Amino acid sequence: MSAYRTGDPLGRRRFLTAAALRGATVIGTGALSTGALSTGALGTGVIGATALGAVDADAAFAAPIRPLDPAVAESAFAEGRITAINHDVLEVAGSYGDHSRVRVTNATSVWKARATTAADIETGDGLYARGLPLPDGTLAADAVWVNIVNLHATIRGIEKTRLHLAHGQHEIVGNLMARTTSAAYGDASPTADLSRLTIGQSAQVLGAWRPSDGSVDLVRVAVAPGAGRRR
Amino acid sequence: MACGSTKLWNGEATWFCCGNAWGPCASAGGGACGTCRSSALQAAWPNASKACWDLTRPDLCGEDIPRRGCGSVMKVRHDCSGASVCVTVSDCGPRTRSFCSESTCCDGVCRTNRVIDLTPAAFSAIGSLSSGTLPVSIFE
């Protein structure tokens, strides 16, 4: 899978704006995800990676990077917790008491432990969003990363289905996900083989936070080259 | 201070969260400079101070990174796309010594060793957060 769409003749600003003004055709028939407290519904259409988009971590890591649209300099950014979902607009409470309205369009890529659809976004989720500010005050998002974390941690324990991690002064449970969690040993390509992870290693943990219990679904655990090398 | 064009360094860029935040980042705090915010265009530099250097030790990976303290301005350019962002040093990091010889490549261009840590706002301005690392050149 290519991390970046090729051959797109549309300018990013024009595409996002058009998508937003059309009413975001991605919206419509999707049901709310289980457990969502939303007041609206986001659609179920697959929202693929864009030229700037959020994509599967390993694919993004391995794929060639294509030039970004010059409009990136005009990009805006929002972060915080989603308090409500009104059709295609995410109401976001920022971490400093600010408030943002993030519009999801058919040009938006969504990442939530993997490339996914807007239907997976729930109230209570945290997000980082990048996009273009529209005249109505919303941010037309070209990429939304839901619950994404990228933490420097130390591996404190290893179980069959989870890792115990120390992040600063805090303990975090990292959930291993079948067919998703990979390990990156230095400059080698990420692998599903986690057997070389060892207790005491420094690790960079890319994953998705679970608001329900505070744990992290692990997407990639990166350790230094040579760490855990077989003897 | 302006965002300049004099080459300073190159290597890997990673990203981190700081300031008031959600999830595991809620305990991150304002960083070594006390001003760090995930939503601002900021960075952590491994030689922001002597104390910082003692933690990050880029020299152990062969990187004799110069000192640039809190408030220093840098331009970080994605080495393949050419996209760039201006950032202000607001924290100490990354812990270069823990990942010596790690490299990130794109389009045949590879950069080795973690030399700068960007906030989500800054990193996402030049690449995808889900990639985790980017090969970059740094200017001042």
Short mmCIF file of C-alpha atoms in Angstrom, two decimals:
data_model
loop_
_atom_site.label_atom_id
_atom_site.label_comp_id
_atom_site.label_asym_id
_atom_site.label_seq_id
_atom_site.Cartn_x
_atom_site.Cartn_y
_atom_site.Cartn_z
CA MET A 1 0.00 0.00 0.00
CA SER A 2 1.30 3.36 -0.92
CA ALA A 3 1.33 5.85 1.86
CA TYR A 4 0.69 8.71 -0.45
CA ARG A 5 -1.79 9.07 -3.22
CA THR A 6 -0.21 9.74 -6.56
CA GLY A 7 -1.37 11.57 -9.58
CA ASP A 8 -3.89 13.71 -7.78
CA PRO A 9 -4.42 16.68 -10.05
CA LEU A 10 -6.33 18.66 -7.46
CA GLY A 11 -4.71 21.25 -5.28
CA ARG A 12 -5.06 20.41 -1.62
CA ARG A 13 -6.80 23.61 -0.69
CA ARG A 14 -9.24 23.39 -3.57
CA PHE A 15 -9.97 19.74 -2.85
CA LEU A 16 -10.53 20.19 0.86
CA THR A 17 -12.59 23.29 0.43
CA ALA A 18 -14.70 21.72 -2.25
CA ALA A 19 -15.23 18.63 -0.17
CA ALA A 20 -16.27 20.66 2.84
CA LEU A 21 -18.59 22.93 0.89
CA ARG A 22 -20.20 19.97 -0.85
CA GLY A 23 -21.23 18.75 2.54
CA ALA A 24 -18.59 16.09 2.83
CA THR A 25 -19.97 13.21 0.89
CA VAL A 26 -18.39 10.79 3.32
CA ILE A 27 -21.13 11.61 5.76
CA GLY A 28 -24.36 9.80 5.74
CA THR A 29 -25.22 6.26 6.43
CA GLY A 30 -22.76 5.27 9.09
CA ALA A 31 -23.94 4.14 12.47
CA LEU A 32 -22.22 5.24 15.63
CA SER A 33 -19.55 3.03 16.97
CA THR A 34 -20.45 1.07 20.05
CA GLY A 35 -20.06 3.10 23.15
CA ALA A 36 -20.06 6.45 21.41
CA LEU A 37 -21.93 9.23 23.13
CA SER A 38 -22.12 11.26 20.00
CA THR A 39 -25.02 13.39 18.99
CA GLY A 40 -24.43 12.72 15.34
CA ALA A 41 -23.00 10.11 13.08
CA LEU A 42 -19.99 9.94 10.87
CA GLY A 43 -20.06 7.95 7.70
CA THR A 44 -18.49 4.63 7.04
CA GLY A 45 -16.78 5.38 3.76
CA VAL A 46 -13.12 4.54 3.73
CA ILE A 47 -11.03 7.64 3.92
CA GLY A 48 -7.70 6.90 2.34
CA ALA A 49 -4.36 8.52 2.76
CA THR A 50 -3.85 11.90 1.18
CA ALA A 51 -0.70 13.59 0.04
CA LEU A 52 -0.20 14.59 3.63
CA GLY A 53 -2.34 12.00 5.23
CA ALA A 54 -2.34 9.74 8.18
CA VAL A 55 -1.70 6.23 7.09
CA ASP A 56 -0.65 2.91 8.45
CA ALA A 57 2.51 3.51 10.44
CA ASP A 58 4.62 0.86 8.80
CA ALA A 59 3.51 1.84 5.34
CA ALA A 60 4.27 5.45 6.07
CA PHE A 61 7.65 4.47 7.42
CA ALA A 62 8.61 2.47 4.38
CA ALA A 63 6.99 4.33 1.54
CA PRO A 64 8.68 7.10 -0.40
CA ILE A 65 7.61 10.55 0.63
CA ARG A 66 6.07 12.63 -2.08
CA PRO A 67 6.40 16.38 -2.19
CA LEU A 68 3.90 18.18 -0.07
CA ASP A 69 1.57 20.72 -1.52
CA PRO A 70 2.95 24.23 -0.95
CA ALA A 71 -0.33 25.03 0.76
CA VAL A 72 1.00 23.15 3.78
CA ALA A 73 2.44 26.43 4.99
CA GLU A 74 -1.10 27.62 5.41
CA SER A 75 -2.15 24.62 7.44
CA ALA A 76 -3.74 24.98 10.82
CA PHE A 77 -3.55 22.53 13.69
CA ALA A 78 -5.95 21.49 16.43
CA GLU A 79 -5.66 19.12 19.37
CA GLY A 80 -7.76 18.05 22.30
CA ARG A 81 -10.60 15.74 23.32
CA ILE A 82 -13.70 15.22 21.22
CA THR A 83 -16.75 16.34 23.16
CA ALA A 84 -19.38 15.81 20.49
CA ILE A 85 -19.78 14.68 16.90
CA ASN A 86 -22.29 16.64 14.88
CA HIS A 87 -22.58 15.03 11.48
CA ASP A 88 -19.24 15.81 9.87
CA VAL A 89 -17.96 18.20 12.54
CA LEU A 90 -15.94 17.13 15.56
CA GLU A 91 -16.30 19.43 18.54
CA VAL A 92 -12.91 19.49 20.24
CA ALA A 93 -12.04 20.79 23.70
CA GLY A 94 -8.42 21.91 23.54
CA SER A 95 -5.99 21.25 26.33
CA TYR A 96 -5.79 24.94 27.22
CA GLY A 97 -9.50 25.66 27.46
CA ASP A 98 -9.81 26.52 23.80
CA HIS A 99 -12.38 25.02 21.46
CA SER A 100 -12.06 23.84 17.88
CA ARG A 101 -14.50 22.55 15.30
CA VAL A 102 -12.86 20.03 12.99
CA ARG A 103 -14.66 19.19 9.78
CA VAL A 104 -14.08 15.72 8.35
CA THR A 105 -14.40 15.61 4.59
CA ASN A 106 -14.02 13.00 1.91
CA ALA A 107 -10.44 14.25 1.56
CA THR A 108 -9.60 13.55 5.18
CA SER A 109 -7.41 10.64 6.16
CA VAL A 110 -8.13 9.15 9.55
CA TRP A 111 -5.68 7.20 11.69
CA LYS A 112 -6.72 5.31 14.79
CA ALA A 113 -4.09 2.62 15.33
CA ARG A 114 -4.40 2.07 11.57
CA ALA A 115 -5.75 3.86 8.55
CA THR A 116 -9.46 3.76 9.15
CA THR A 117 -12.74 5.55 8.60
CA ALA A 118 -14.43 8.42 10.35
CA ALA A 119 -16.93 5.92 11.73
CA ASP A 120 -14.26 4.80 14.22
CA ILE A 121 -14.04 8.24 15.82
CA GLU A 122 -15.84 8.46 19.16
CA THR A 123 -16.56 11.14 21.68
CA GLY A 124 -13.94 11.08 24.40
CA ASP A 125 -11.17 10.35 21.94
CA GLY A 126 -8.14 12.60 21.79
CA LEU A 127 -6.93 13.90 18.47
CA TYR A 128 -4.43 15.88 16.53
CA ALA A 129 -5.82 17.40 13.35
CA ARG A 130 -4.20 19.26 10.51
CA GLY A 131 -6.07 21.12 7.84
CA LEU A 132 -7.19 24.37 6.42
CA PRO A 133 -9.22 27.01 8.21
CA LEU A 134 -12.54 27.75 6.52
CA PRO A 135 -14.46 31.02 6.66
CA ASP A 136 -17.05 29.46 8.98
CA GLY A 137 -14.40 28.91 11.63
CA THR A 138 -14.08 25.17 11.16
CA LEU A 139 -10.87 23.39 10.31
CA ALA A 140 -11.26 21.31 7.15
CA ALA A 141 -9.02 18.42 8.12
CA ASP A 142 -6.82 16.71 5.64
CA ALA A 143 -5.52 14.42 8.38
CA VAL A 144 -6.82 13.38 11.76
CA TRP A 145 -4.78 11.22 14.11
CA VAL A 146 -7.04 9.82 16.79
CA ASN A 147 -5.57 8.92 20.18
CA ILE A 148 -2.10 8.68 18.67
CA VAL A 149 0.83 8.68 21.09
CA ASN A 150 4.56 8.43 20.46
CA LEU A 151 6.26 7.88 23.79
CA HIS A 152 9.79 7.29 24.94
CA ALA A 153 9.48 4.49 27.48
CA THR A 154 11.36 1.70 29.19
CA ILE A 155 10.15 -1.89 28.93
CA ARG A 156 9.47 -3.10 32.47
CA GLY A 157 7.61 -6.32 31.80
CA ILE A 158 6.66 -8.62 28.94
CA GLU A 159 3.57 -10.79 28.83
CA LYS A 160 1.96 -12.73 26.03
CA THR A 161 -0.58 -10.04 25.26
CA ARG A 162 0.93 -6.89 26.67
CA LEU A 163 4.02 -4.97 27.66
CA HIS A 164 4.47 -3.04 30.86
CA LEU A 165 6.10 0.29 30.17
CA ALA A 166 7.53 3.05 32.30
CA HIS A 167 6.93 6.50 30.85
CA GLY A 168 8.54 9.07 33.08
CA GLN A 169 7.14 8.42 36.51
CA HIS A 170 4.10 6.59 35.18
CA GLU A 171 3.34 3.00 34.35
CA ILE A 172 1.55 2.26 31.09
CA VAL A 173 0.10 -1.00 29.86
CA GLY A 174 0.80 -1.58 26.19
CA ASN A 175 -1.59 -3.98 24.46
CA LEU A 176 -0.08 -6.21 21.79
CA MET A 177 -2.36 -6.44 18.77
CA ALA A 178 -2.30 -9.51 16.56
CA ARG A 179 -1.36 -8.70 12.97
CA THR A 180 -0.73 -5.09 13.90
CA THR A 181 1.99 -4.64 16.51
CA SER A 182 5.47 -4.62 15.04
CA ALA A 183 8.96 -4.14 16.39
CA ALA A 184 11.60 -1.99 14.76
CA TYR A 185 15.14 -2.94 15.64
CA GLY A 186 17.16 0.06 14.59
CA ASP A 187 17.29 0.63 10.87
CA ALA A 188 15.80 -2.74 9.93
CA SER A 189 12.30 -2.91 8.55
CA PRO A 190 9.58 -3.35 11.15
CA THR A 191 8.81 -6.99 11.87
CA ALA A 192 6.09 -8.95 13.59
CA ASP A 193 8.80 -10.77 15.54
CA LEU A 194 8.70 -9.27 19.03
CA SER A 195 10.93 -11.90 20.57
CA ARG A 196 13.98 -9.64 20.67
CA LEU A 197 12.36 -7.11 22.98
CA THR A 198 13.83 -7.37 26.44
CA ILE A 199 13.12 -5.93 29.84
CA GLY A 200 15.09 -2.80 30.54
CA GLN A 201 15.28 -1.63 26.92
CA SER A 202 14.55 1.96 25.99
CA ALA A 203 11.79 1.95 23.43
CA GLN A 204 9.89 4.41 21.32
CA VAL A 205 6.27 3.40 21.42
CA LEU A 206 3.89 4.48 18.67
CA GLY A 207 0.32 3.54 19.41
CA ALA A 208 -3.22 4.53 20.16
CA TRP A 209 -4.38 5.48 23.64
CA ARG A 210 -7.55 3.84 24.96
CA PRO A 211 -9.55 6.47 26.86
CA SER A 212 -11.55 3.74 28.60
CA ASP A 213 -8.69 2.33 30.63
CA GLY A 214 -5.64 4.47 29.89
CA SER A 215 -3.73 1.68 28.18
CA VAL A 216 -2.08 1.98 24.77
CA ASP A 217 -2.66 -0.27 21.78
CA LEU A 218 0.83 -0.79 20.42
CA VAL A 219 1.43 -0.24 16.73
CA ARG A 220 5.21 -0.14 16.69
CA VAL A 221 7.85 -0.61 19.35
CA ALA A 222 11.21 0.74 18.22
CA VAL A 223 14.44 -0.08 20.02
CA ALA A 224 18.04 0.78 19.28
CA PRO A 225 20.04 -1.09 16.63
CA GLY A 226 21.66 -4.13 18.18
CA ALA A 227 19.32 -4.13 21.14
CA GLY A 228 18.12 -7.61 21.87
CA ARG A 229 20.39 -9.08 19.17
CA ARG A 230 20.36 -12.85 19.19
CA ARG A 231 23.53 -14.50 20.39
CA MET B 1 15.12 35.66 15.84
CA ALA B 2 14.48 34.79 12.22
CA CYS B 3 14.07 31.34 10.81
CA GLY B 4 17.34 31.18 8.88
CA SER B 5 18.96 29.22 6.10
CA THR B 6 22.39 28.40 7.52
CA LYS B 7 22.83 24.67 7.79
CA LEU B 8 23.12 23.56 11.39
CA TRP B 9 22.69 19.79 11.47
CA ASN B 10 20.85 16.83 10.04
CA GLY B 11 19.48 13.58 11.32
CA GLU B 12 16.23 12.05 12.43
CA ALA B 13 13.30 14.02 13.76
CA THR B 14 10.87 12.37 16.12
CA TRP B 15 7.81 13.85 17.84
CA PHE B 16 6.63 14.18 21.40
CA CYS B 17 3.82 15.75 23.40
CA CYS B 18 4.15 18.40 26.07
CA GLY B 19 2.17 20.91 28.06
CA ASN B 20 -1.45 20.33 29.02
CA ALA B 21 -2.49 17.28 27.07
CA TRP B 22 -4.68 14.21 26.92
CA GLY B 23 -3.91 10.56 27.55
CA PRO B 24 -0.41 9.52 28.64
CA CYS B 25 0.76 12.99 27.66
CA ALA B 26 -1.26 14.55 30.45
CA SER B 27 1.75 14.26 32.72
CA ALA B 28 4.23 15.66 30.22
CA GLY B 29 4.41 19.17 31.63
CA GLY B 30 5.91 22.26 30.06
CA GLY B 31 9.32 20.75 29.39
CA ALA B 32 12.76 21.95 30.30
CA CYS B 33 11.96 25.51 29.26
CA GLY B 34 8.55 25.53 30.93
CA THR B 35 6.83 26.76 27.79
CA CYS B 36 6.30 23.62 25.74
CA ARG B 37 2.87 22.99 24.18
CA SER B 38 1.93 20.22 21.76
CA SER B 39 -0.12 22.63 19.68
CA ALA B 40 2.73 25.11 19.18
CA LEU B 41 5.51 24.98 16.60
CA GLN B 42 8.22 23.95 19.01
CA ALA B 43 11.05 21.46 19.39
CA ALA B 44 13.25 19.72 21.89
CA TRP B 45 17.00 19.99 21.27
CA PRO B 46 19.52 17.53 22.75
CA ASN B 47 21.92 20.26 23.77
CA ALA B 48 19.59 22.86 25.22
CA SER B 49 21.82 23.07 28.31
CA LYS B 50 24.61 21.22 30.07
CA ALA B 51 22.10 19.30 32.13
CA CYS B 52 20.20 18.42 29.00
CA TRP B 53 23.34 17.20 27.26
CA ASP B 54 24.11 14.93 30.17
CA LEU B 55 20.76 13.23 29.65
CA THR B 56 20.71 12.94 25.89
CA ARG B 57 24.44 12.35 25.20
CA PRO B 58 24.37 12.61 21.40
CA ASP B 59 28.18 12.42 21.50
CA LEU B 60 27.85 8.74 22.33
CA CYS B 61 26.37 8.34 18.85
CA GLY B 62 29.05 10.50 17.23
CA GLU B 63 26.94 13.66 17.15
CA ASP B 64 28.71 16.72 18.54
CA ILE B 65 25.57 18.80 18.46
CA PRO B 66 26.03 22.50 19.29
CA ARG B 67 24.27 24.15 22.17
CA ARG B 68 21.12 26.08 21.42
CA GLY B 69 19.08 27.11 24.41
CA CYS B 70 15.45 27.80 25.12
CA GLY B 71 14.00 30.26 22.63
CA SER B 72 16.39 29.44 19.80
CA VAL B 73 14.68 29.35 16.41
CA MET B 74 15.37 26.68 13.81
CA LYS B 75 13.99 25.67 10.46
CA VAL B 76 13.41 21.94 10.09
CA ARG B 77 13.16 20.65 6.53
CA HIS B 78 11.91 17.24 5.49
CA ASP B 79 14.78 15.94 3.38
CA CYS B 80 12.61 14.30 0.73
CA SER B 81 9.55 16.47 0.38
CA GLY B 82 11.29 19.78 1.02
CA ALA B 83 8.49 20.84 3.34
CA SER B 84 9.78 22.92 6.23
CA VAL B 85 8.63 24.42 9.48
CA CYS B 86 10.09 27.00 11.82
CA VAL B 87 10.25 25.94 15.44
CA THR B 88 11.35 27.34 18.78
CA VAL B 89 13.43 25.27 21.17
CA SER B 90 11.22 24.65 24.20
CA ASP B 91 12.47 21.43 25.73
CA CYS B 92 15.36 19.02 26.05
CA GLY B 93 15.44 15.91 23.88
CA PRO B 94 15.37 13.48 22.20
CA ARG B 95 17.40 10.93 24.17
CA THR B 96 19.78 10.36 21.29
CA ARG B 97 21.98 7.90 23.16
CA SER B 98 19.17 5.36 23.52
CA PHE B 99 18.85 4.88 19.77
CA CYS B 100 22.40 5.21 18.42
CA SER B 101 22.72 4.38 14.70
CA GLU B 102 18.99 4.32 14.12
CA SER B 103 18.24 5.67 10.67
CA THR B 104 15.24 6.83 8.69
CA CYS B 105 15.14 6.83 4.92
CA CYS B 106 12.91 8.10 2.15
CA ASP B 107 13.51 8.10 -1.58
CA GLY B 108 17.01 6.77 -0.93
CA VAL B 109 17.91 9.58 1.45
CA CYS B 110 18.81 8.34 4.93
CA ARG B 111 19.49 10.28 8.12
CA THR B 112 21.02 8.67 11.18
CA ASN B 113 20.59 9.43 14.87
CA ARG B 114 17.82 11.33 16.60
CA VAL B 115 18.77 14.96 16.71
CA ILE B 116 15.52 16.84 17.21
CA ASP B 117 12.11 16.15 18.72
CA LEU B 118 9.16 18.10 17.33
CA THR B 119 5.78 18.84 18.83
CA PRO B 120 2.79 17.27 17.04
CA ALA B 121 1.94 20.63 15.48
CA ALA B 122 5.44 21.03 14.07
CA PHE B 123 5.93 17.43 12.96
CA SER B 124 2.55 17.25 11.25
CA ALA B 125 3.37 20.40 9.30
CA ILE B 126 6.01 18.47 7.35
CA GLY B 127 4.90 14.83 7.58
CA SER B 128 2.56 12.24 9.03
CA LEU B 129 2.54 11.64 12.77
CA SER B 130 1.98 7.94 12.13
CA SER B 131 5.41 7.65 10.53
CA GLY B 132 7.04 8.39 13.89
CA THR B 133 10.34 9.64 12.46
CA LEU B 134 11.46 11.72 9.49
CA PRO B 135 14.85 12.44 7.90
CA VAL B 136 15.47 16.16 8.25
CA SER B 137 17.96 18.95 7.81
CA ILE B 138 18.06 21.76 10.33
CA PHE B 139 18.87 25.40 9.62
CA GLU B 140 19.16 28.50 11.74
#
